[in-house]
Short mmCIF file of C-alpha atoms in Angstrom, two decimals:
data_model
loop_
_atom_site.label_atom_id
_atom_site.label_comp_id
_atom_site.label_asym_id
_atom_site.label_seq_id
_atom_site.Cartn_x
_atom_site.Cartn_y
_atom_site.Cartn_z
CA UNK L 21 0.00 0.00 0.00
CA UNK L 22 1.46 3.36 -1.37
CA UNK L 23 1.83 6.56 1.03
CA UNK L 24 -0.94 8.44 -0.17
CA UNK L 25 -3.61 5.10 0.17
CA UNK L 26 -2.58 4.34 3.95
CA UNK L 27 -2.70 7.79 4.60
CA UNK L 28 -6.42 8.36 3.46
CA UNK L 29 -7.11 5.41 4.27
CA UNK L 30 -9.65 5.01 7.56
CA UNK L 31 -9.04 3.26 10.88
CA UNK L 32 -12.04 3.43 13.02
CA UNK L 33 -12.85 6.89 12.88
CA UNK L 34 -9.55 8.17 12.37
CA UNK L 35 -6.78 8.68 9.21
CA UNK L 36 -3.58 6.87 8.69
CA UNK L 37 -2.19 10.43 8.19
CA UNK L 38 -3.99 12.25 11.42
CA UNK L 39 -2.71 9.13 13.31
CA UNK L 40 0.94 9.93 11.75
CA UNK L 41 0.59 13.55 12.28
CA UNK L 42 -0.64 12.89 15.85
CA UNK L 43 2.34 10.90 16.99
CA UNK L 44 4.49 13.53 15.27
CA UNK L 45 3.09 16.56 17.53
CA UNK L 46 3.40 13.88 20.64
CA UNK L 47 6.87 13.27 19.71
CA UNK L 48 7.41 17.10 19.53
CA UNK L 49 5.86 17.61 23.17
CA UNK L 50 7.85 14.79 23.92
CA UNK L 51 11.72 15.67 23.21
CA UNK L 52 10.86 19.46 24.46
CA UNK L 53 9.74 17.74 27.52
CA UNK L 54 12.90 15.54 27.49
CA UNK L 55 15.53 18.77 26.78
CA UNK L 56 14.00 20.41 29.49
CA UNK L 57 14.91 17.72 32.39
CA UNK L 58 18.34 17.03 30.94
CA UNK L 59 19.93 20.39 32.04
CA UNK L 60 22.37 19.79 35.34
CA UNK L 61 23.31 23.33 36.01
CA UNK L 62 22.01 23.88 39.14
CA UNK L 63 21.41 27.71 38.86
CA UNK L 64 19.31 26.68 35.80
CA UNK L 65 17.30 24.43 37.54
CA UNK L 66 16.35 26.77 40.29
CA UNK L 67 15.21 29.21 37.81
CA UNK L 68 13.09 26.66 36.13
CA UNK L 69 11.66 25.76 39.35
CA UNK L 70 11.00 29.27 40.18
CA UNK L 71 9.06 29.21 36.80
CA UNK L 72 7.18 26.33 37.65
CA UNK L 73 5.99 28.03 40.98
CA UNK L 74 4.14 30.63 38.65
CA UNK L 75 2.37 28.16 36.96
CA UNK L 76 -1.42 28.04 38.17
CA UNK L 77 -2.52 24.70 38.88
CA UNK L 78 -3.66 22.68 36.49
CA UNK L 79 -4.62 19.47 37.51
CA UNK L 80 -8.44 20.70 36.94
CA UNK L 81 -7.67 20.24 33.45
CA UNK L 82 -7.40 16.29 33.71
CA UNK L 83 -11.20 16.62 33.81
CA UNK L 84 -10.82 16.77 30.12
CA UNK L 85 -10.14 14.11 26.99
CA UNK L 86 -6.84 14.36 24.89
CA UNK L 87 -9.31 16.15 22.04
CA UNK L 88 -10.29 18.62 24.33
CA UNK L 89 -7.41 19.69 25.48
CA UNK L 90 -5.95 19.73 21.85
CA UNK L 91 -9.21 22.34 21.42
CA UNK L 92 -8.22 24.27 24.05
CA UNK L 93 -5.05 24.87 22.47
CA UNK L 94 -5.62 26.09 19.51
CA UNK L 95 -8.42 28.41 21.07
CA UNK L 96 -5.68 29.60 23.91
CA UNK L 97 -3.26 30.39 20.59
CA UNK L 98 -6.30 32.77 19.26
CA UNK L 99 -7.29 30.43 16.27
CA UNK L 100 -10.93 29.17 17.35
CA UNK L 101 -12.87 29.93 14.10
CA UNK L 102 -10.89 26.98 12.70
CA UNK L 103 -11.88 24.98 15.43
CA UNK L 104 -15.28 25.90 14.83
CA UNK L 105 -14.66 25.09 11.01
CA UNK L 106 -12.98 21.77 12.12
CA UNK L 107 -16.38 21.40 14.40
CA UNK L 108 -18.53 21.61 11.35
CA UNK L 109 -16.40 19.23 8.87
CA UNK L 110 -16.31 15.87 7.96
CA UNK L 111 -12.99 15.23 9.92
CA UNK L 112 -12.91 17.14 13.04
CA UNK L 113 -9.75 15.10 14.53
CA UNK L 114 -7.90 16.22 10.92
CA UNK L 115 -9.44 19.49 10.64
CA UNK L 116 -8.03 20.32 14.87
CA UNK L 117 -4.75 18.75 14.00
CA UNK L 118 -4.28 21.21 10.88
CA UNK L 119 -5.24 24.07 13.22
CA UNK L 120 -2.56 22.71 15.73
CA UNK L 121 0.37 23.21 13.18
CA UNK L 122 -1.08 26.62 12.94
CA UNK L 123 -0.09 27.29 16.51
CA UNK L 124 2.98 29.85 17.01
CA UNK L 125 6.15 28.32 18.34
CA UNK L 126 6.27 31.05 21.54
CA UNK L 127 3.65 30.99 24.15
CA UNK L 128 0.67 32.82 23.65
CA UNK L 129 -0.42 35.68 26.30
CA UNK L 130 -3.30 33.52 28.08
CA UNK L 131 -3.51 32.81 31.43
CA UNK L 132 -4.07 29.50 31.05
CA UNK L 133 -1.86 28.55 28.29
CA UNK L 134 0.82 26.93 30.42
CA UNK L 135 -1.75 25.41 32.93
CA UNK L 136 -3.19 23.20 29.69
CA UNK L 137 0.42 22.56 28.25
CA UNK L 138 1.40 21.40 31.48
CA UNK L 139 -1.99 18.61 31.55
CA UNK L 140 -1.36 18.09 28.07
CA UNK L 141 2.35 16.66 29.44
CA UNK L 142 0.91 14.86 32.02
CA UNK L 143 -1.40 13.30 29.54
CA UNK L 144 1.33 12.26 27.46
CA UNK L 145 3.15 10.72 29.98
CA UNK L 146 0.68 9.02 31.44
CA UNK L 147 -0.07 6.86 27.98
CA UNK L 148 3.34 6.53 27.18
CA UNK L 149 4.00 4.33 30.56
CA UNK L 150 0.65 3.29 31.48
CA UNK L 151 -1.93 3.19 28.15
CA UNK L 152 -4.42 5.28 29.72
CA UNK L 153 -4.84 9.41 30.03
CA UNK L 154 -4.72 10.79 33.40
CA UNK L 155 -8.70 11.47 32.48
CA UNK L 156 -9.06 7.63 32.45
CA UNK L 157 -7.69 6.96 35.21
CA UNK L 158 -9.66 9.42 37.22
CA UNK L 159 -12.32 8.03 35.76
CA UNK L 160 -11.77 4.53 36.62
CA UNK L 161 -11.02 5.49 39.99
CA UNK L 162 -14.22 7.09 40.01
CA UNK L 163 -16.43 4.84 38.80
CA UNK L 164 -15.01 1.35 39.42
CA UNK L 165 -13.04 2.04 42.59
CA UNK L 166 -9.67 1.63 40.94
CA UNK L 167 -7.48 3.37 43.70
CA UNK L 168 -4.55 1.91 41.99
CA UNK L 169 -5.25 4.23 38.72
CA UNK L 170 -5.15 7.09 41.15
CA UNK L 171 -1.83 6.18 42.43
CA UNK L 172 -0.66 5.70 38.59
CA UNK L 173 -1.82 8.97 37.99
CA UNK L 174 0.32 10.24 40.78
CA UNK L 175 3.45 8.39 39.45
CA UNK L 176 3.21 10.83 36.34
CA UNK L 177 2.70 13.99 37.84
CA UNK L 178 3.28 14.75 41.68
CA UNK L 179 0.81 17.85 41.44
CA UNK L 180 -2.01 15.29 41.75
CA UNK L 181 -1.08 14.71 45.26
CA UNK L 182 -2.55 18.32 45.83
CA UNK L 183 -5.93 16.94 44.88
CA UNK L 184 -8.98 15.75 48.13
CA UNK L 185 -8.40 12.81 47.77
CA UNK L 186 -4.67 12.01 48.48
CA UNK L 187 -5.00 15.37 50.75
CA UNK L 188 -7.60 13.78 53.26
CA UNK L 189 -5.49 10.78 53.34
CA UNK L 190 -2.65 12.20 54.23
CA UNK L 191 -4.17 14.14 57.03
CA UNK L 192 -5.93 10.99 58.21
CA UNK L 193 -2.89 8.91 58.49
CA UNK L 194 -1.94 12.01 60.89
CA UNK L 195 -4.79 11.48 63.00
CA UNK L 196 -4.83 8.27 62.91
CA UNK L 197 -1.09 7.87 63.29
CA UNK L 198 -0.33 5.35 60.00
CA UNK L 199 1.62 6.60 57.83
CA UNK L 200 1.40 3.79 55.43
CA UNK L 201 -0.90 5.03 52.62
CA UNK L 202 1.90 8.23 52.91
CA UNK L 203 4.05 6.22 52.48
CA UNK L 204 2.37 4.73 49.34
CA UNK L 205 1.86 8.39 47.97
CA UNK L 206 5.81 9.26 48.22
CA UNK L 207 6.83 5.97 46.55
CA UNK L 208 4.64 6.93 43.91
CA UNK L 209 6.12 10.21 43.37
CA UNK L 210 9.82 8.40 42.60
CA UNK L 211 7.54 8.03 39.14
CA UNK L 212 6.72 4.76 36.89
CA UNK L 213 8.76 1.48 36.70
CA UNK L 214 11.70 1.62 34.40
CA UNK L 215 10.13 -1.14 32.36
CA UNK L 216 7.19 0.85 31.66
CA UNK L 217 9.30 3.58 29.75
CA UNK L 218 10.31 0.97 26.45
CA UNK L 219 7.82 2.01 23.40
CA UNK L 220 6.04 5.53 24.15
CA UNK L 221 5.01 5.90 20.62
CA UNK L 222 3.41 2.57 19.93
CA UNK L 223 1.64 3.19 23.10
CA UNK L 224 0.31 6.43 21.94
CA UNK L 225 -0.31 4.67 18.79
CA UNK L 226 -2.26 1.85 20.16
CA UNK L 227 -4.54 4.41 22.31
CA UNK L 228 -5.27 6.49 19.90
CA UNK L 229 -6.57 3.28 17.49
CA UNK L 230 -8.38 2.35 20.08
CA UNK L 231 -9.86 5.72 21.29
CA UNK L 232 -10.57 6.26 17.10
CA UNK L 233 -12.52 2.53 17.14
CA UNK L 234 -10.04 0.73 14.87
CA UNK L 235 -9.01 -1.99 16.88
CA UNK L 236 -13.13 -3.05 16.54
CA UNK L 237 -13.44 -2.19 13.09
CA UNK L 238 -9.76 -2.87 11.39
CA UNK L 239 -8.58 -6.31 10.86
CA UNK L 240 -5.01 -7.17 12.69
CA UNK L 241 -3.70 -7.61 9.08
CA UNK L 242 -4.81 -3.70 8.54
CA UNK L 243 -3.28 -2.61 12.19
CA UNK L 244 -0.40 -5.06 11.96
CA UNK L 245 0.55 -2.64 8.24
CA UNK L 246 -0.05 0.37 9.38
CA UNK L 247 1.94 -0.13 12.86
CA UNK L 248 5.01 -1.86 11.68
CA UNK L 249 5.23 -1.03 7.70
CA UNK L 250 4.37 2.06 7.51
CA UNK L 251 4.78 3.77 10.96
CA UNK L 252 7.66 2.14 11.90
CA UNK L 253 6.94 1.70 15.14
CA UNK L 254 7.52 -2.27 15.58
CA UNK L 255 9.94 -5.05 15.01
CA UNK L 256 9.23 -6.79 11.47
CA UNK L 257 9.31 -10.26 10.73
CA UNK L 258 13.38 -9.95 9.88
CA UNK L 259 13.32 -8.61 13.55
CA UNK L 260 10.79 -10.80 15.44
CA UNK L 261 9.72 -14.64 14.45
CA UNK L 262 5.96 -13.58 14.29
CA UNK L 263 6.06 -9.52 14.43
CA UNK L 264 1.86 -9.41 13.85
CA UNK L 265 1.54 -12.53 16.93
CA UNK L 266 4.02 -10.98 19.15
CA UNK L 267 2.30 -6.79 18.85
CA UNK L 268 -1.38 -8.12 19.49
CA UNK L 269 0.06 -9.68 22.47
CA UNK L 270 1.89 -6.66 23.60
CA UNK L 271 -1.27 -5.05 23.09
CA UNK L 272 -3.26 -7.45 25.27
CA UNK L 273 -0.69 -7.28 28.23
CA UNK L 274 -0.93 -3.21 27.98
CA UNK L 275 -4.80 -3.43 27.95
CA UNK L 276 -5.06 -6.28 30.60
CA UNK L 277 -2.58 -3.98 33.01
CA UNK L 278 -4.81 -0.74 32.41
CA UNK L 279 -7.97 -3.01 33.36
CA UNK L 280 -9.75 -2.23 29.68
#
């Protein structure tokens, strides 16, 4: 399959070439996010803390999807009639993702600009280890009583620990004098297993195909393509003795440990 079929072609409700130009603007968030963290002068890192003191909080913004916050964006960067074009077309998901490369490198002047970027990270980081958004996991906390989700959200981004819930327990291991479930929230913090961190994008690649419906509607043979001949984001079978076998199982293990 040439370039421009895979790339119009459909999976679920979503392009080959949005899911390609998706993983390109994650892998963009995700090397800024990288170069930021890899600086050891100390000075430097005290002013970028200082920074990050400014920075209103934004865990409120985990109330929202991945799309939403991608729409919040592009209306923080002062572009919102093409969101409300992208509303009104055929392909919303294409039509936001061409008003994202519309954005302006530098910040834009909006109060909450940096509180979105900064949930838009946390997002990111959160599929790339764990498969889920921090939304998800919220919501499975929420609804199915998944207090481990909570405490995977908190492995991503310690500003979660400011939230009710992990503040009433830590005042009520105070009063009650256990400081275990502290304890759990500080391990936590120390941030997701090492073994968690091997394949970010073909995590972000398998959420998005199955937020977009095309794990249901695609064949494996269609997935198995797009995923390892044309993305590039897998092992072939010159690489691995059964490359299409050994990524639906991958993809099992990922969905069995995020309890979908």
């Amino acid at each position: 399959m040439d370039r421009e079929t895979w790339h119009s072609k459909l999976y679920g409700r979503i392009s080959g070439r949005d899911i390609e130009t998706c993983l390109a603007t994650f892998r963009t968030v995700w090397s800024e996010r990288l170069a930021m963290l890899k600086s050891t002068d100390d000075e430097k890192s005290v002013r970028s803390i200082e920074k990050l003191m400014s920075v209103p909080n934004w865990t409120i913004f985990y109330q929202d999807s991945l799309v939403q916050l991608l729409s919040k964006m592009v209306v923080i960067a002062g572009i919102e009639a093409q969101v409300l074009a992208a509303a009104n077309s055929g392909n919303f998901t294409g039509a936001l993702l061409d008003a994202i490369g519309d954005i302006p490198d530098d910040a834009p002047d909006h109060p909450a600009a940096l509180p979105v970027a900064f949930a838009m990270i946390g997002n990111l980081d959160a599929i790339a280890h764990y498969s889920l958004s921090i939304n998800d996991m919220i919501v499975a906390c929420r609804d199915r009583g998944d207090i481990q989700a909570l405490f995977n959200a908190l492995s991503v981004d310690s500003l979660i620990s400011t939230m009710p819930f992990f503040q009433a327990s830590l005042r009520w291991g105070q009063l009650a004098g256990d400081h275990s479930l502290g304890a759990e929230i500080f391990t936590a913090i120390r941030g997701p297993h090492k073994k968690r961190s091997i394949y970010p994008v073909l995590r972000w690649a398998e959420y998005l195909l199955r937020d977009q419906g095309a794990l249901e509607s695609c064949t494996q043979d269609e997935i198995h393509e797009l995923i390892v001949m044309h993305l590039k984001l897998y092992g072939d079978d010159n690489q691995l003795k059964d490359s299409k076998k050994s990524l639906f199982m991958l993809f099992r293990k990922w969905q069995k440990e995020a309890g979908i």
